[in-house]
């Protein structure tokens, strides 16, 4: 280790006198093999639905969607933007900006759209999950996949409600008996 | 003003008795730790770690907080970005949390076998019990802490300011933080979480938005926009507009006020300058050192040379000399001087000893040596050819420079005349180009109404193009009878060469004129303020304007201009929909919070809104008070009292409040011990809430 690095005490020492169990004993060989649960998984595991909905918990104190009219500003300049380009879905303020919008390469278009989380992600058309012994309820987020055309969840052990799919999706419902 | 980290190791750890609690404000942006009862935390650092690999030894080490980037060059940081223990505002990565606590306790001066002090640590509102449990387990098991208490940072800040009279015992606390924003109503001095609300937007999103916008606006600077620099820019220049639409319109019409508000990022340029001058200094030092070494070597006796050399680390005298030349070269390059002479000298010196075999006649060499000789001849001719090309280029440069100098002189003598001459030249050139274009398409205009079958035939009046057309038709249609045996003979394919060559010849001529035109045009643009270049509609210029034109690099290339971004980025606190997060903004959250509280008591609601308190890092944006007040007035019935106050120190007040709380004698009853934790189980931990009024 170089002298100046040691002098600056840049690196965390591996042995601490005030600890009962040292880090290298707990997490051998650098990267721990323990997979920590992400926030989404933690929330799911909390099972807040089993508790009183009036009691405040991490999920029910979240803010509802905004009631105010959606503010539309130009993606590129930041001025007010009453117009939207049908081809790329970028918002623009006036004709000059429109020219700029039309001249942008695709990479930039996607990055501007990503600022408002409107970038086009890979489109899934067919999702076939039949005969997989899946349990639980069908997640609501599946209805968010706008390009999904065929969703096959038959021959599983799903329960609960079917989430609402937009745009008149066609689906056949198979009812499972028993579990 | 960027926040400063304080990471000096404290030396008075042993002065504090075991009953003195340690107070930790575990925030998503900064980690603050200190002793209860004091007014300032002892240790502050950014709540991130990095795990780079040391370049020489290969071991993976942990670096906590922000550190001097110069020292990090010994480490390979490509695979390890900064990592945080937080996901949103909840701690989930306890390995990282452990490293951070290690560092914090170490810098606080901890020694002994365990941390023998009660700990008060902050958490988020309604922290999931799993996160809480793992944190308690970490503190009890690994650090041996006797008792632990959890509290909410916004609540501590509120209580601290309540003591100072900034807010009442009934009020609303608004806490725009790093990753989330909370609104918590306080009734009788205690937070009512039932009425609280949280939006997942914070300072992190504002900085990220600014970073993306600037990277898109200045793609060539993209590598220089690091997170820390953008945070600096945000803290220094961003503000919240009282009305976004009005401000945007100011900028759109380009009024004088807008120009006043535009800031230019001088700092980037200054930083580049500083880096360059430090590199120059470094190189000069190295150069002096090497020269001194050579001097010493000259004085040392023959026999002692090897030992002397081994001490310095260089193998031989040549090595020292070669490093010396290299360093002086890079120094010169850093200073911006040309090193053309260097290259020339090298080449001349080499040519004599590189090609020894060339002058030896063939019959004296073996077959091996013959091959070697051929190779050397080849090398020699190519290098000579390169030198000749370089020579020609240098001469052309000189010629061009001479011409421009003459031009300049002419201009300086008589600017008016020069300008006139330029303008007439430009007009002539334009006309010539137009004429040529017209010639090309003239036939088409004349027989514009002829049958569509003759498409293009009328346009090709040019002799060369007529010849080409003839070739095409003969090649295509001549072999009517029998089989098509075009291509059976090799010479047939030469047809295409002829055709394409004919086309090329045509375009060579105008290029010169167009180049001249471009040159005159640019010259006029430089010197004539009233000059507007005529729009060129030549097919060579594509309609998309992204081809980078070669032009001299100007001062503007190194500036970063912040205009609309100054208030566009913090606007997302009020309208998270602008970054795609469909939740209520800060002003709307107040309405949501009051609604959730669902007291029918109007007097209480009035008391709440007349004591609105702001804390948290993001509340430091100028203009947020007025904006918030205006927003809340829109939600409340007409005439209700609204008063918005900011905490005396939004950043540190949470820690200070916690410190005051922990210094209270009743604090021990609010904390729970290890025995409590293991006996009472998870349900009890879920219900555990601190009582803030002691």
PDB file of N, CA and C in Angstrom, chain A residues 9 15-18 24 31 39 58 68 84 95 100 112 118 130 141 143 146-147 159-160 164 175:
ATOM      1  N   UNK A   9      -5.251   7.503   5.539  1.00  0.00           N
ATOM      2  CA  UNK A   9      -6.214   6.562   6.142  1.00  0.00           C
ATOM      3  C   UNK A   9      -7.429   6.408   5.255  1.00  0.00           C
ATOM      4  N   UNK A  15      -9.856  -4.928  10.900  1.00  0.00           N
ATOM      5  CA  UNK A  15     -10.108  -5.390  12.258  1.00  0.00           C
ATOM      6  C   UNK A  15     -10.434  -4.201  13.146  1.00  0.00           C
ATOM      7  N   UNK A  16     -11.578  -4.270  13.815  1.00  0.00           N
ATOM      8  CA  UNK A  16     -11.972  -3.200  14.726  1.00  0.00           C
ATOM      9  C   UNK A  16     -12.046  -3.781  16.128  1.00  0.00           C
ATOM     10  N   UNK A  17     -11.442  -3.103  17.078  1.00  0.00           N
ATOM     11  CA  UNK A  17     -11.354  -3.697  18.413  1.00  0.00           C
ATOM     12  C   UNK A  17     -12.716  -3.773  19.088  1.00  0.00           C
ATOM     13  N   UNK A  18     -13.628  -2.851  18.714  1.00  0.00           N
ATOM     14  CA  UNK A  18     -14.876  -2.787  19.471  1.00  0.00           C
ATOM     15  C   UNK A  18     -15.949  -3.712  18.902  1.00  0.00           C
ATOM     16  N   UNK A  24     -14.836  -9.634   8.173  1.00  0.00           N
ATOM     17  CA  UNK A  24     -14.325 -10.697   7.303  1.00  0.00           C
ATOM     18  C   UNK A  24     -14.761 -12.068   7.792  1.00  0.00           C
ATOM     19  N   UNK A  31     -17.201 -10.051  -1.526  1.00  0.00           N
ATOM     20  CA  UNK A  31     -18.630  -9.901  -1.778  1.00  0.00           C
ATOM     21  C   UNK A  31     -19.415 -10.956  -1.014  1.00  0.00           C
ATOM     22  N   UNK A  39     -36.200  -3.191  -1.462  1.00  0.00           N
ATOM     23  CA  UNK A  39     -37.312  -2.586  -0.746  1.00  0.00           C
ATOM     24  C   UNK A  39     -38.629  -3.232  -1.140  1.00  0.00           C
ATOM     25  N   UNK A  58     -45.700   1.646   6.111  1.00  0.00           N
ATOM     26  CA  UNK A  58     -44.865   2.211   5.053  1.00  0.00           C
ATOM     27  C   UNK A  58     -45.632   2.395   3.751  1.00  0.00           C
ATOM     28  N   UNK A  68     -53.682  17.629  -9.749  1.00  0.00           N
ATOM     29  CA  UNK A  68     -53.551  18.824 -10.566  1.00  0.00           C
ATOM     30  C   UNK A  68     -53.394  18.437 -12.020  1.00  0.00           C
ATOM     31  N   UNK A  84     -47.100  18.071 -29.116  1.00  0.00           N
ATOM     32  CA  UNK A  84     -46.348  16.838 -28.945  1.00  0.00           C
ATOM     33  C   UNK A  84     -46.089  16.230 -30.306  1.00  0.00           C
ATOM     34  N   UNK A  95     -41.918  26.165 -33.381  1.00  0.00           N
ATOM     35  CA  UNK A  95     -41.455  25.549 -34.619  1.00  0.00           C
ATOM     36  C   UNK A  95     -39.944  25.342 -34.642  1.00  0.00           C
ATOM     37  N   UNK A 100     -35.470  21.093 -34.301  1.00  0.00           N
ATOM     38  CA  UNK A 100     -34.417  20.419 -33.542  1.00  0.00           C
ATOM     39  C   UNK A 100     -34.840  19.008 -33.161  1.00  0.00           C
ATOM     40  N   UNK A 112     -34.056  11.871 -23.855  1.00  0.00           N
ATOM     41  CA  UNK A 112     -34.983  12.921 -23.427  1.00  0.00           C
ATOM     42  C   UNK A 112     -36.257  12.308 -22.883  1.00  0.00           C
ATOM     43  N   UNK A 118     -40.568   8.047 -20.070  1.00  0.00           N
ATOM     44  CA  UNK A 118     -41.466   7.703 -21.165  1.00  0.00           C
ATOM     45  C   UNK A 118     -40.718   7.004 -22.284  1.00  0.00           C
ATOM     46  N   UNK A 130     -48.203 -21.020 -18.936  1.00  0.00           N
ATOM     47  CA  UNK A 130     -49.134 -22.046 -18.471  1.00  0.00           C
ATOM     48  C   UNK A 130     -48.391 -23.248 -17.918  1.00  0.00           C
ATOM     49  N   UNK A 141     -49.345  -5.157 -12.070  1.00  0.00           N
ATOM     50  CA  UNK A 141     -48.433  -4.503 -13.001  1.00  0.00           C
ATOM     51  C   UNK A 141     -48.486  -5.116 -14.396  1.00  0.00           C
ATOM     52  N   UNK A 143     -50.973  -5.397 -16.157  1.00  0.00           N
ATOM     53  CA  UNK A 143     -51.860  -4.598 -16.986  1.00  0.00           C
ATOM     54  C   UNK A 143     -51.142  -3.386 -17.553  1.00  0.00           C
ATOM     55  N   UNK A 146     -48.370  -2.389 -22.238  1.00  0.00           N
ATOM     56  CA  UNK A 146     -49.326  -1.976 -23.253  1.00  0.00           C
ATOM     57  C   UNK A 146     -49.218  -2.779 -24.533  1.00  0.00           C
ATOM     58  N   UNK A 147     -48.053  -3.379 -24.784  1.00  0.00           N
ATOM     59  CA  UNK A 147     -47.906  -4.069 -26.063  1.00  0.00           C
ATOM     60  C   UNK A 147     -48.225  -5.543 -25.948  1.00  0.00           C
ATOM     61  N   UNK A 159     -54.909 -17.327  -7.649  1.00  0.00           N
ATOM     62  CA  UNK A 159     -56.145 -16.990  -6.944  1.00  0.00           C
ATOM     63  C   UNK A 159     -56.319 -15.487  -7.008  1.00  0.00           C
ATOM     64  N   UNK A 160     -57.421 -15.001  -6.502  1.00  0.00           N
ATOM     65  CA  UNK A 160     -57.638 -13.567  -6.419  1.00  0.00           C
ATOM     66  C   UNK A 160     -58.236 -13.005  -7.694  1.00  0.00           C
ATOM     67  N   UNK A 164     -57.361  -5.448 -14.415  1.00  0.00           N
ATOM     68  CA  UNK A 164     -57.998  -4.926 -15.619  1.00  0.00           C
ATOM     69  C   UNK A 164     -56.980  -4.606 -16.684  1.00  0.00           C
ATOM     70  N   UNK A 175     -60.998 -21.644 -14.727  1.00  0.00           N
ATOM     71  CA  UNK A 175     -61.199 -21.693 -13.280  1.00  0.00           C
ATOM     72  C   UNK A 175     -60.641 -23.005 -12.746  1.00  0.00           C
TER      73      UNK A 175
END
